[in-house]
Amino acid sequence: MNNLTREVDERKKKLEDRENDVASREKNMENNEEELQVKAEELQSHEAKLKEEGRRLQNVTHRLQREREQLDADKKKREKPSREKQQG
């Protein structure tokens, strides 16, 4: 009877250990899922900031391009009268 009791106790202990191990793994998985969720939210926020910065840069690029075109047009206007004077 003593051997049987010992064997039952050992099996109970193994079962408890397995249950504790499973519970620990489940808790770790929950923590990992929470960490991944936080990281995903951070990435989405960062992506939104990058998109906004991209839009700003695109606007600046277009503005600079228009300014460059205007400067080129002004330069041509200034050159045109001086050419006419040289030819005249």
C-alpha positions as a printed Julia matrix, in Angstrom:
88×3 Matrix{Float64}:
  0.0    0.0     0.0
  2.86   2.31    0.77
  4.33   1.82   -2.73
  0.95   2.51   -4.29
  0.53   5.69   -2.25
  4.02   6.83   -3.22
  3.32   6.13   -6.9
  0.04   8.06   -6.76
  1.8   10.97   -5.04
  4.54  10.95   -7.69
  1.98  10.97  -10.48
  0.07  13.79   -8.8
  3.3   15.75   -8.48
  4.15  15.18  -12.17
  0.65  16.23  -13.15
  0.88  19.37  -11.01
  4.27  20.15  -12.52
  2.84  19.77  -16.03
 -0.15  21.94  -15.16
  2.15  24.59  -13.71
  4.35  24.39  -16.81
  1.33  24.78  -19.09
  0.03  27.69  -17.02
  3.45  29.32  -17.15
  3.65  28.88  -20.92
  0.15  30.28  -21.36
  1.07  33.3   -19.24
  4.24  33.82  -21.28
  2.22  33.6   -24.5
 -0.24  36.18  -23.17
  2.64  38.48  -22.26
  4.2   37.98  -25.69
  0.88  38.7   -27.39
  0.52  41.89  -25.36
  4.07  42.94  -26.25
  3.4   42.22  -29.92
  0.2   44.25  -29.77
  2.06  47.2   -28.23
  4.79  46.92  -30.87
  2.19  46.74  -33.64
  0.54  49.89  -32.31
  3.92  51.62  -32.1
  4.68  50.6   -35.68
  1.33  51.9   -36.89
  1.97  55.2   -35.14
  5.46  55.4   -36.62
  4.12  54.53  -40.07
  1.52  57.3   -39.8
  4.24  59.77  -38.82
  6.4   58.67  -41.75
  3.48  59.06  -44.16
  2.81  62.55  -42.82
  6.49  63.45  -43.14
  6.45  62.06  -46.69
  3.5   64.3   -47.55
  5.29  67.31  -46.08
  8.43  66.54  -48.05
  6.42  66.09  -51.22
  4.72  69.46  -50.66
  8.07  71.14  -50.07
  9.5   69.49  -53.19
  6.58  70.72  -55.3
  6.88  74.22  -53.84
 10.61  74.32  -54.54
 10.01  73.06  -58.07
  7.45  75.82  -58.7
  9.84  78.41  -57.27
 12.63  77.09  -59.51
 10.34  77.28  -62.55
  9.36  80.83  -61.62
 13.0   81.83  -61.21
 13.83  80.3   -64.59
 10.91  82.14  -66.2
 11.99  85.43  -64.59
 15.56  84.87  -65.78
 14.35  84.28  -69.35
 12.25  87.46  -69.21
 15.29  89.45  -68.08
 17.49  87.92  -70.78
 14.99  88.52  -73.59
 15.03  92.36  -73.47
 18.82  92.45  -73.24
 19.09  90.26  -76.37
 16.75  92.57  -78.24
 18.9   95.56  -77.27
 22.04  93.77  -78.47
 20.44  92.94  -81.82
 18.9   96.41  -82.25
